[in-house]
Amino acid sequence: MRLDEFTGINAGYVLELYERYRQNPESVDPQTRKAFESWTPAGQSGSPSQSAAGIDIRKVVGAANLAECVRRYGHLAAQLDPLGSPPVGDPSLSPAAHGLTDADLRQLPASLVDGPVAESAANAFEAIEKLRRIYCSTTGFDYAHIFVPEEREWLRQAAESGRFLPPMDAHSVEAALDRITQVEVFERFLHRTFPGKTRFSVEGVDMLVPILDEIICGAADHGARHAVLAMAHRGRLNVLAHVLDKPYAQILAEFKDPVAARSFRTDLGWMGDVKYHAGARTAAPRGQMYITMPPNPSHLEAVDPVAVGMARAAGTQAGQRGPAHFDGAVTVPILIHGDAAFPGQGIVAETLNLSRLPGYSTGGTIHIIANNQLGFTATAEDSYSTSYASGLARGFKIPILHVNADDPVACLEAAHLAWQYRARFGLDFLIDLVGYRRHGHNEGDEPSFTQPMMYKTIASHPTVRELWARTLVEKGTIPPDLPESLVRKYFSQLESIYASLKPEQEYVPALPSKAPAGAAARTVTGVPLDRLRELNDALLTRPQGFTFNRKLERGLERRRSALANPSDRSIDWATAEELALATILADGVPIRMTGEDVERGTFSHRHAVFHDASTGRPLIALQEFPQARAAFEIHNSPLSENAVVGFEFGYNVQEPRRLVIWEAQYGDFINGAQVMLDQFVTSGRAKWGLTPSLVFLLPHGYEGQGPEHSSARPERFLAAAADINLRLVNCTTAAQYFHVLRRQAALLERDPLPLIVLTPKSLLRHPAVASTPRELEQGRFLSVIDDEEARGRAGSIDRVVLCSGKVYVDLVTSDRRGAAANVAVCRVEQLYPFPKIALNEVLGRYPSVRDVVWLQEEPENMGAWEFMRPLLEELIADRCPLRYIGRARSSSPSEGSAAWHQLNQKMLVEQAFDLGTPATEPSMVLSKEV
Ligand SMILES: Cc1ncc(C[n+]2csc(CCOP(=O)(O)OP(=O)(O)O)c2C)c(N)n1
């Protein structure tokens, strides 16, 4: 065989070795040298396949290929299942697949196998055996998908050298056994004390707790000061008790769940949540770290992006002018996943996709799949198409360690490697902790209905503590009576805590306090004109040598004079936004703004980031202007709604003094984040006492673009609006937008609430929504805007049309308006909280009113109508009838044809101004008294 005929994955390595030998025969070890002595380079004839020493060159290559296969596919032969199911294996792991026998391998030099194992092995056989003990043990190293050579080499060295896996001394062995005992006894105590009560026990993946200990302590030693831990139900109580130091007494009191222990505070809209969704934070640093666990809903994995966003916020410095500075070393996010949920829930893929994006990276998230081999009753075959539950992570270049949960040392080694890798590369890492589930899905569930064989095995399977204790006693590492004495110690500790529980009321967590009434209405948001001019000039300052795009340059020129005349309608939407943001930054409030294409703006109106026309270099004026006293960050988001809204929610609740704004491409797409809205944004206060203040900008309005680009579905926010949990506004002027943003920033600490702003599309540049500089200076946000024209003739007004948003512009710009001197058109700018006082005042100004109309462009079952109707009826009482004008009920938000849209809009206007006239053309617009 000639040298150029070699094939196989490791031929390259053998050839490299050979080249080294050719350059300097002394550079390879004697056995390898002997083998190479008979080789002939390509093109030279007469090379035998057998060396003088009797070594077949094909066997040399075969040995190298075998070594590579063990490294790549060894995990397929690893004994990962504590219940003993055999590994799938792989033919490439046997010498025969490479034309080798054990005897052949003994003839070959260990250096063919390469790496640390070769250094202490006498021959290739020994070296391969050592590799097998590493790669086919109770740990499966799954990192062949890592393409960056430096990372892959680091992982290989870590796995093979033992350098990162310090041996455990007697003291650490005892400490680990003590910890596992605590974990197990806690579950057994709850099981005995509260039989049948749901707790989603950790049993079967008990090592989760010591793994978390190792990661948290390791990361703390490496300088991290905060860990954010996200997990679902499984093992949560155990982790709360042992990792977040939630007192046993508190947990036990909550288990009793007596009515007396709850204070029903309906005035706050407080509902609370079940105990295995509750969050916590360590009261004092554990070691050097604070640990936070956000509350989470039942929706599996939904908390992932929330925790990642929290970690990002905690690691971000934003108290200075310019960009925000993120340091991933400060905060470690740790996500604990389920083996069915990880592959099944799309939010996981969306979250993993954030991991390397500049605006979203955390400096490495550590993932642990608490893999109990079942999802409720579903098996792996039912649940994922990948080979492992962790398969998805491969595509994101995340190293994976599968580890048998019954091998405590292997588990701790995996944890060690995880934080070391994160510390070294600032990248994600995944531990697939393969265990089992000792009970049913919950403790009242019967698992042998669906998994009879598996549960027969589990019934006689000892716990990890029992197995390890037995091994340690047999080896003489610990005294024989230690395991039982530890069990007794922890049982009696729990028993005495339970026996001496104080009255339950003492364990009721503090409820969120209510903001002072009227805080929003009292907020002053006007900014002196001189100040606005100063800021505007600073924002328009051109840095030396920056070439603007010619079209944008014209817009900038117009901006220069936008504040010249206080009563000119010269402030468009984008100018109002930029000035609002600049004033907020000048007040010292940092801003984070994200969304799809948010830097330019979907409708090409924002241009928060300019790009030099000749070099592409970016320029962000809001980071440059000298008056800023806080950081501005803006990022185009990936094409996601669910994860990015979750992320911004997490960022917001972690750093509530920063203004966090998320913009949807079109308002419709917010329904992709419906889980985040329902589970976190609108109910987080009632369930968990969270006080989010995230801002949503949702383009909304009927412009003939069809069912998918018309509606931000305000009805869904209104359905979720209760007590005080959000503000929903639909501004019709640039000044209103300016003031509502400034109001939100001013209320971040005093009265935080999520703010949903229905924003314009075609109206962004429409003269009807433009405002005067005076309105920015003197105004404030108005929840209702009366009809200024009609007020002069209030006595002759017999119809008040109430509407919200863009349809107002359709009404007042129509030629029907002039002829309808009896009609006032008033705008409801804030839909929630319902502006009762302001509306009452407006209606009170029109004594001759004979009917009040709610007019909307959305179908009757959408928009604000069904929310408004009972409130308006109560407000109007018996003053006059209430009338509805709008599209008829429909399952789709709007018509698909632009022509039909125009007809319907026209009919809305006609009906508004002349109720006596029957519809002249067939349309879906209804006008009816209710
Ligand atoms: C989004 C969502 N769908 C369905 C459920 C109902 N559910 C609760 S736990 C569970 C099984 C989860 O299995 P796995 O991810 O393996 O976690 P385990 O309970 O086994 O720890 C299911 C389907 C849920 N909570 N969330």
CSV table of C-alpha atoms in Angstrom, one decimal, residues 309-679:
chain,number,residue,atom,x,y,z
A,309,GLY,CA,-32.8,38.1,29.9
A,310,MET,CA,-32.4,38.5,33.6
A,311,ALA,CA,-28.9,37.3,33.4
A,312,ARG,CA,-28.1,39.7,30.6
A,313,ALA,CA,-29.6,42.6,32.5
A,314,ALA,CA,-27.7,41.7,35.7
A,315,GLY,CA,-24.4,41.6,33.8
A,316,THR,CA,-25.1,44.9,32.0
A,317,GLN,CA,-23.7,48.3,33.1
A,318,ALA,CA,-26.0,51.1,31.7
A,319,GLY,CA,-25.3,54.0,34.0
A,320,GLN,CA,-23.1,55.9,31.6
A,321,ARG,CA,-23.6,57.7,28.3
A,322,GLY,CA,-23.0,55.6,25.2
A,323,PRO,CA,-23.6,51.9,24.6
A,324,ALA,CA,-24.4,49.6,27.5
A,325,HIS,CA,-21.5,47.4,28.6
A,326,PHE,CA,-22.1,43.7,29.1
A,327,ASP,CA,-19.8,41.5,31.2
A,328,GLY,CA,-20.7,37.8,31.0
A,329,ALA,CA,-18.4,36.8,33.8
A,330,VAL,CA,-20.6,38.4,36.4
A,331,THR,CA,-23.8,36.4,36.1
A,332,VAL,CA,-24.4,32.8,35.2
A,333,PRO,CA,-27.7,31.6,33.9
A,334,ILE,CA,-28.5,28.0,34.5
A,335,LEU,CA,-31.5,26.5,32.8
A,336,ILE,CA,-32.9,23.1,33.9
A,337,HIS,CA,-34.9,21.4,31.3
A,338,GLY,CA,-37.1,18.3,31.0
A,339,ASP,CA,-36.2,15.6,28.5
A,340,ALA,CA,-39.5,15.8,26.8
A,341,ALA,CA,-39.8,19.5,27.0
A,342,PHE,CA,-36.4,20.4,25.7
A,343,PRO,CA,-36.9,18.8,22.2
A,344,GLY,CA,-40.6,19.5,22.1
A,345,GLN,CA,-41.0,23.1,23.0
A,346,GLY,CA,-40.0,25.6,20.2
A,347,ILE,CA,-39.1,28.2,22.8
A,348,VAL,CA,-36.0,26.2,23.6
A,349,ALA,CA,-34.7,26.5,20.0
A,350,GLU,CA,-35.5,30.2,20.0
A,351,THR,CA,-33.7,30.6,23.3
A,352,LEU,CA,-30.6,28.7,22.1
A,353,ASN,CA,-30.6,30.9,19.1
A,354,LEU,CA,-30.1,34.0,21.3
A,355,SER,CA,-26.9,32.5,22.8
A,356,ARG,CA,-24.4,34.0,20.4
A,357,LEU,CA,-26.2,37.2,19.3
A,358,PRO,CA,-24.4,40.4,20.4
A,359,GLY,CA,-27.6,41.9,21.9
A,360,TYR,CA,-28.6,38.8,23.8
A,361,SER,CA,-25.6,36.7,24.7
A,362,THR,CA,-25.1,35.9,28.4
A,363,GLY,CA,-21.5,34.9,28.2
A,364,GLY,CA,-22.6,31.2,28.3
A,365,THR,CA,-25.7,29.6,29.7
A,366,ILE,CA,-25.4,26.2,31.4
A,367,HIS,CA,-28.2,23.8,30.5
A,368,ILE,CA,-29.0,20.7,32.4
A,369,ILE,CA,-31.6,18.3,31.1
A,370,ALA,CA,-33.1,16.5,34.1
A,371,ASN,CA,-33.6,13.5,32.0
A,372,ASN,CA,-35.9,11.0,33.7
A,373,GLN,CA,-36.6,9.2,30.4
A,374,LEU,CA,-40.3,10.0,30.4
A,375,GLY,CA,-42.5,13.0,29.7
A,376,PHE,CA,-45.6,12.4,31.8
A,377,THR,CA,-46.4,9.0,30.2
A,378,ALA,CA,-44.6,9.6,26.9
A,379,THR,CA,-41.4,7.8,26.1
A,380,ALA,CA,-38.3,9.0,24.2
A,381,GLU,CA,-39.7,7.3,21.0
A,382,ASP,CA,-42.9,9.4,21.4
A,383,SER,CA,-41.0,12.6,22.2
A,384,TYR,CA,-38.1,13.3,19.9
A,385,SER,CA,-36.6,12.6,16.5
A,386,THR,CA,-33.1,13.3,17.6
A,387,SER,CA,-30.9,10.5,19.0
A,388,TYR,CA,-30.8,12.1,22.4
A,389,ALA,CA,-33.1,14.5,24.2
A,390,SER,CA,-30.3,17.0,23.9
A,391,GLY,CA,-30.0,16.7,20.1
A,392,LEU,CA,-31.2,20.2,19.3
A,393,ALA,CA,-28.1,21.7,21.1
A,394,ARG,CA,-25.8,20.2,18.6
A,395,GLY,CA,-26.9,22.6,15.9
A,396,PHE,CA,-26.0,25.5,18.2
A,397,LYS,CA,-22.5,24.2,18.7
A,398,ILE,CA,-23.0,23.5,22.3
A,399,PRO,CA,-20.9,20.7,23.9
A,400,ILE,CA,-23.0,18.0,25.5
A,401,LEU,CA,-22.1,15.6,28.3
A,402,HIS,CA,-24.5,12.7,28.9
A,403,VAL,CA,-24.0,11.4,32.3
A,404,ASN,CA,-25.4,8.5,34.3
A,405,ALA,CA,-27.3,10.0,37.3
A,406,ASP,CA,-26.3,7.0,39.4
A,407,ASP,CA,-22.6,7.9,39.2
A,408,PRO,CA,-22.0,10.8,41.6
A,409,VAL,CA,-18.4,11.3,40.7
A,410,ALA,CA,-19.1,11.4,36.9
A,411,CYS,CA,-21.9,13.9,37.6
A,412,LEU,CA,-19.7,16.2,39.6
A,413,GLU,CA,-17.0,15.9,36.9
A,414,ALA,CA,-19.6,16.9,34.3
A,415,ALA,CA,-20.6,19.9,36.4
A,416,HIS,CA,-16.9,20.9,36.8
A,417,LEU,CA,-16.3,20.7,33.1
A,418,ALA,CA,-19.4,22.8,32.5
A,419,TRP,CA,-18.4,25.8,34.5
A,420,GLN,CA,-14.8,25.5,33.4
A,421,TYR,CA,-15.8,25.6,29.7
A,422,ARG,CA,-18.1,28.6,30.3
A,423,ALA,CA,-15.3,30.4,32.2
A,424,ARG,CA,-12.8,29.7,29.4
A,425,PHE,CA,-15.0,30.4,26.3
A,426,GLY,CA,-18.0,32.3,27.5
A,427,LEU,CA,-20.3,29.8,25.7
A,428,ASP,CA,-23.2,27.6,26.5
A,429,PHE,CA,-22.7,24.0,27.8
A,430,LEU,CA,-25.2,21.2,28.3
A,431,ILE,CA,-25.3,18.4,30.8
A,432,ASP,CA,-27.8,15.6,29.9
A,433,LEU,CA,-28.3,14.0,33.4
A,434,VAL,CA,-29.8,10.6,32.6
A,435,GLY,CA,-31.7,9.2,35.5
A,436,TYR,CA,-35.2,8.0,36.0
A,437,ARG,CA,-38.4,9.0,37.8
A,438,ARG,CA,-39.1,7.1,41.0
A,439,HIS,CA,-42.8,7.9,41.2
A,440,GLY,CA,-45.5,8.8,38.7
A,441,HIS,CA,-45.6,12.1,36.9
A,442,ASN,CA,-46.8,13.5,40.1
A,443,GLU,CA,-47.0,11.6,43.4
A,444,GLY,CA,-50.6,10.7,43.0
A,445,ASP,CA,-50.2,9.4,39.4
A,446,GLU,CA,-49.9,5.6,38.7
A,447,PRO,CA,-46.9,5.1,36.3
A,448,SER,CA,-47.3,1.3,35.9
A,449,PHE,CA,-50.5,1.8,33.8
A,450,THR,CA,-48.2,2.9,31.0
A,451,GLN,CA,-44.7,1.8,31.9
A,452,PRO,CA,-45.2,-1.5,33.7
A,453,MET,CA,-41.7,-2.9,33.0
A,454,MET,CA,-39.8,0.2,33.7
A,455,TYR,CA,-41.6,0.7,37.0
A,456,LYS,CA,-40.9,-2.9,38.0
A,457,THR,CA,-37.2,-2.2,37.6
A,458,ILE,CA,-37.5,1.1,39.4
A,459,ALA,CA,-39.3,-0.5,42.4
A,460,SER,CA,-36.2,-2.6,43.1
A,461,HIS,CA,-33.7,0.0,42.0
A,462,PRO,CA,-31.7,1.4,44.9
A,463,THR,CA,-31.3,5.2,45.2
A,464,VAL,CA,-28.1,6.9,44.2
A,465,ARG,CA,-27.4,7.5,47.8
A,466,GLU,CA,-27.8,3.8,48.7
A,467,LEU,CA,-25.6,2.7,45.7
A,468,TRP,CA,-22.8,5.1,46.4
A,469,ALA,CA,-22.9,4.6,50.2
A,470,ARG,CA,-22.6,0.8,49.6
A,471,THR,CA,-19.6,1.3,47.2
A,472,LEU,CA,-17.9,3.7,49.6
A,473,VAL,CA,-18.3,1.3,52.6
A,474,GLU,CA,-17.1,-1.6,50.5
A,475,LYS,CA,-14.0,0.3,49.5
A,476,GLY,CA,-13.5,1.3,53.1
A,477,THR,CA,-13.7,5.0,52.2
A,478,ILE,CA,-16.3,5.7,54.9
A,479,PRO,CA,-17.2,4.0,58.1
A,480,PRO,CA,-20.1,1.5,57.7
A,481,ASP,CA,-22.5,3.3,60.0
A,482,LEU,CA,-22.1,6.7,58.4
A,483,PRO,CA,-24.8,6.4,55.7
A,484,GLU,CA,-27.5,5.5,58.2
A,485,SER,CA,-26.5,8.1,60.7
A,486,LEU,CA,-26.8,10.8,58.0
A,487,VAL,CA,-30.2,9.6,57.1
A,488,ARG,CA,-31.3,9.8,60.8
A,489,LYS,CA,-29.8,13.2,61.2
A,490,TYR,CA,-31.8,14.7,58.4
A,491,PHE,CA,-35.0,13.0,59.2
A,492,SER,CA,-34.9,14.2,62.8
A,493,GLN,CA,-34.0,17.7,61.7
A,494,LEU,CA,-37.1,17.8,59.5
A,495,GLU,CA,-39.3,16.2,62.1
A,496,SER,CA,-38.4,18.7,64.8
A,497,ILE,CA,-38.9,21.7,62.3
A,498,TYR,CA,-42.3,20.3,61.4
A,499,ALA,CA,-43.3,19.7,65.0
A,500,SER,CA,-42.4,23.3,66.0
A,501,LEU,CA,-44.0,25.1,63.0
A,502,LYS,CA,-45.2,28.5,64.1
A,503,PRO,CA,-48.7,29.8,63.2
A,504,GLU,CA,-49.1,29.6,59.5
A,505,GLN,CA,-49.7,33.3,59.0
A,506,GLU,CA,-46.0,33.9,59.8
A,507,TYR,CA,-45.1,32.2,56.6
A,508,VAL,CA,-47.3,34.2,54.3
A,509,PRO,CA,-45.0,36.1,51.8
A,510,ALA,CA,-45.2,39.8,51.6
A,511,LEU,CA,-47.7,41.0,49.0
A,512,PRO,CA,-46.9,43.7,46.5
A,513,SER,CA,-47.9,47.1,47.5
A,514,LYS,CA,-50.3,49.2,45.5
A,515,ALA,CA,-49.0,52.4,43.8
A,516,PRO,CA,-50.5,55.7,45.0
A,517,ALA,CA,-53.7,56.4,43.1
A,518,GLY,CA,-53.4,58.9,40.2
A,519,ALA,CA,-49.6,58.7,39.9
A,520,ALA,CA,-49.9,58.4,36.1
A,521,ALA,CA,-52.3,61.3,35.8
A,522,ARG,CA,-50.1,63.6,37.9
A,523,THR,CA,-46.9,62.9,36.0
A,524,VAL,CA,-45.5,66.0,34.3
A,525,THR,CA,-44.0,65.1,31.0
A,526,GLY,CA,-43.6,68.5,29.1
A,527,VAL,CA,-40.0,69.6,28.3
A,528,PRO,CA,-39.0,73.2,27.9
A,529,LEU,CA,-38.6,74.2,24.3
A,530,ASP,CA,-35.0,75.4,24.7
A,531,ARG,CA,-34.1,72.1,26.2
A,532,LEU,CA,-35.7,70.3,23.3
A,533,ARG,CA,-33.9,72.5,20.8
A,534,GLU,CA,-30.6,71.9,22.5
A,535,LEU,CA,-31.1,68.1,22.4
A,536,ASN,CA,-32.3,68.2,18.8
A,537,ASP,CA,-29.2,70.1,17.7
A,538,ALA,CA,-27.0,67.7,19.6
A,539,LEU,CA,-28.7,64.7,18.0
A,540,LEU,CA,-28.1,66.2,14.6
A,541,THR,CA,-24.4,66.9,15.1
A,542,ARG,CA,-22.5,65.2,12.3
A,543,PRO,CA,-19.3,63.5,13.3
A,544,GLN,CA,-16.3,64.3,11.2
A,545,GLY,CA,-16.0,62.3,8.1
A,546,PHE,CA,-19.4,60.5,8.3
A,547,THR,CA,-21.2,60.3,5.0
A,548,PHE,CA,-25.0,60.1,5.3
A,549,ASN,CA,-27.1,58.4,2.7
A,550,ARG,CA,-28.4,61.2,0.4
A,551,LYS,CA,-32.1,60.5,0.9
A,552,LEU,CA,-31.7,60.4,4.7
A,553,GLU,CA,-29.7,63.6,4.6
A,554,ARG,CA,-32.8,65.5,3.3
A,555,GLY,CA,-34.8,64.2,6.3
A,556,LEU,CA,-32.1,65.3,8.7
A,557,GLU,CA,-32.2,68.8,7.2
A,558,ARG,CA,-35.9,69.0,7.8
A,559,ARG,CA,-35.3,67.9,11.4
A,560,ARG,CA,-33.0,70.8,11.9
A,561,SER,CA,-35.9,73.3,11.7
A,562,ALA,CA,-38.5,71.0,13.3
A,563,LEU,CA,-38.5,73.0,16.5
A,564,ALA,CA,-38.1,76.5,15.0
A,565,ASN,CA,-41.7,77.6,15.2
A,566,PRO,CA,-43.5,76.5,18.4
A,567,SER,CA,-46.9,76.4,16.7
A,568,ASP,CA,-45.9,74.6,13.4
A,569,ARG,CA,-47.1,71.1,13.0
A,570,SER,CA,-43.5,70.1,12.4
A,571,ILE,CA,-43.1,67.2,14.8
A,572,ASP,CA,-43.7,63.8,13.2
A,573,TRP,CA,-43.9,60.5,15.0
A,574,ALA,CA,-40.2,59.6,14.6
A,575,THR,CA,-39.0,63.0,15.8
A,576,ALA,CA,-41.3,62.8,18.8
A,577,GLU,CA,-39.9,59.4,19.6
A,578,GLU,CA,-36.3,60.4,19.3
A,579,LEU,CA,-36.8,63.5,21.4
A,580,ALA,CA,-38.7,61.5,24.0
A,581,LEU,CA,-35.8,59.0,24.2
A,582,ALA,CA,-33.2,61.7,24.3
A,583,THR,CA,-34.9,63.5,27.2
A,584,ILE,CA,-35.3,60.2,29.1
A,585,LEU,CA,-31.6,59.5,28.7
A,586,ALA,CA,-30.8,63.0,29.7
A,587,ASP,CA,-32.8,62.4,32.9
A,588,GLY,CA,-30.5,59.4,33.6
A,589,VAL,CA,-32.7,56.5,32.7
A,590,PRO,CA,-31.0,53.9,30.5
A,591,ILE,CA,-33.0,52.5,27.5
A,592,ARG,CA,-32.9,49.2,25.8
A,593,MET,CA,-34.9,49.0,22.6
A,594,THR,CA,-35.2,45.8,20.5
A,595,GLY,CA,-37.4,44.2,17.8
A,596,GLU,CA,-37.2,43.0,14.3
A,597,ASP,CA,-35.4,45.6,12.2
A,598,VAL,CA,-36.0,48.1,15.0
A,599,GLU,CA,-32.7,50.0,14.2
A,600,ARG,CA,-34.1,51.4,11.0
A,601,GLY,CA,-37.8,50.8,11.8
A,602,THR,CA,-40.1,48.5,9.8
A,603,PHE,CA,-41.5,51.5,7.9
A,604,SER,CA,-38.1,53.1,7.4
A,605,HIS,CA,-39.0,55.9,9.8
A,606,ARG,CA,-36.7,55.6,12.8
A,607,HIS,CA,-33.1,55.5,11.6
A,608,ALA,CA,-31.8,55.2,15.2
A,609,VAL,CA,-28.7,53.7,13.5
A,610,PHE,CA,-27.2,55.4,10.5
A,611,HIS,CA,-24.7,53.6,8.3
A,612,ASP,CA,-21.9,55.6,6.6
A,613,ALA,CA,-22.8,55.5,2.9
A,614,SER,CA,-19.3,54.7,1.9
A,615,THR,CA,-18.1,52.4,4.7
A,616,GLY,CA,-21.2,51.0,6.4
A,617,ARG,CA,-19.9,52.3,9.8
A,618,PRO,CA,-22.8,52.7,12.2
A,619,LEU,CA,-23.6,55.9,14.0
A,620,ILE,CA,-26.1,55.9,16.9
A,621,ALA,CA,-26.9,59.5,17.8
A,622,LEU,CA,-28.6,58.5,21.0
A,623,GLN,CA,-25.3,57.1,22.2
A,624,GLU,CA,-23.3,60.2,21.2
A,625,PHE,CA,-25.2,63.3,22.3
A,626,PRO,CA,-23.4,64.9,25.3
A,627,GLN,CA,-26.4,65.5,27.5
A,628,ALA,CA,-27.1,61.8,27.9
A,629,ARG,CA,-26.5,60.5,31.4
A,630,ALA,CA,-27.4,56.8,30.7
A,631,ALA,CA,-26.7,54.1,28.2
A,632,PHE,CA,-28.8,53.5,25.1
A,633,GLU,CA,-28.8,50.1,23.5
A,634,ILE,CA,-30.7,49.1,20.4
A,635,HIS,CA,-30.6,45.8,18.7
A,636,ASN,CA,-32.3,44.3,15.7
A,637,SER,CA,-33.7,41.1,17.2
A,638,PRO,CA,-33.7,37.7,15.6
A,639,LEU,CA,-36.9,36.7,13.9
A,640,SER,CA,-38.7,35.6,17.0
A,641,GLU,CA,-41.5,36.9,19.1
A,642,ASN,CA,-41.9,34.4,21.9
A,643,ALA,CA,-38.3,34.2,23.1
A,644,VAL,CA,-37.5,37.8,22.6
A,645,VAL,CA,-40.5,39.1,24.5
A,646,GLY,CA,-39.6,36.6,27.3
A,647,PHE,CA,-36.1,37.9,27.2
A,648,GLU,CA,-37.1,41.5,27.4
A,649,PHE,CA,-39.5,40.7,30.2
A,650,GLY,CA,-36.7,39.1,32.1
A,651,TYR,CA,-34.4,42.0,31.4
A,652,ASN,CA,-37.1,44.4,32.6
A,653,VAL,CA,-37.9,42.7,35.9
A,654,GLN,CA,-34.3,42.2,36.7
A,655,GLU,CA,-33.4,45.9,36.1
A,656,PRO,CA,-36.7,47.7,36.6
A,657,ARG,CA,-35.1,51.2,36.5
A,658,ARG,CA,-34.3,50.9,32.8
A,659,LEU,CA,-36.8,51.6,30.1
A,660,VAL,CA,-37.1,48.5,28.0
A,661,ILE,CA,-39.0,48.8,24.7
A,662,TRP,CA,-39.9,46.0,22.3
A,663,GLU,CA,-41.4,46.7,18.9
A,664,ALA,CA,-43.3,44.1,16.8
A,665,GLN,CA,-42.7,44.2,13.1
A,666,TYR,CA,-46.5,44.4,12.7
A,667,GLY,CA,-48.8,44.2,15.7
A,668,ASP,CA,-50.3,40.9,14.5
A,669,PHE,CA,-47.1,39.1,15.3
A,670,ILE,CA,-47.4,39.7,19.0
A,671,ASN,CA,-49.6,36.6,19.1
A,672,GLY,CA,-46.4,34.6,18.5
A,673,ALA,CA,-45.6,35.7,22.1
A,674,GLN,CA,-49.0,35.0,23.5
A,675,VAL,CA,-47.6,32.6,26.1
A,676,MET,CA,-45.3,35.3,27.4
A,677,LEU,CA,-48.1,37.8,27.5
A,678,ASP,CA,-50.6,35.6,29.3
A,679,GLN,CA,-48.2,33.8,31.6
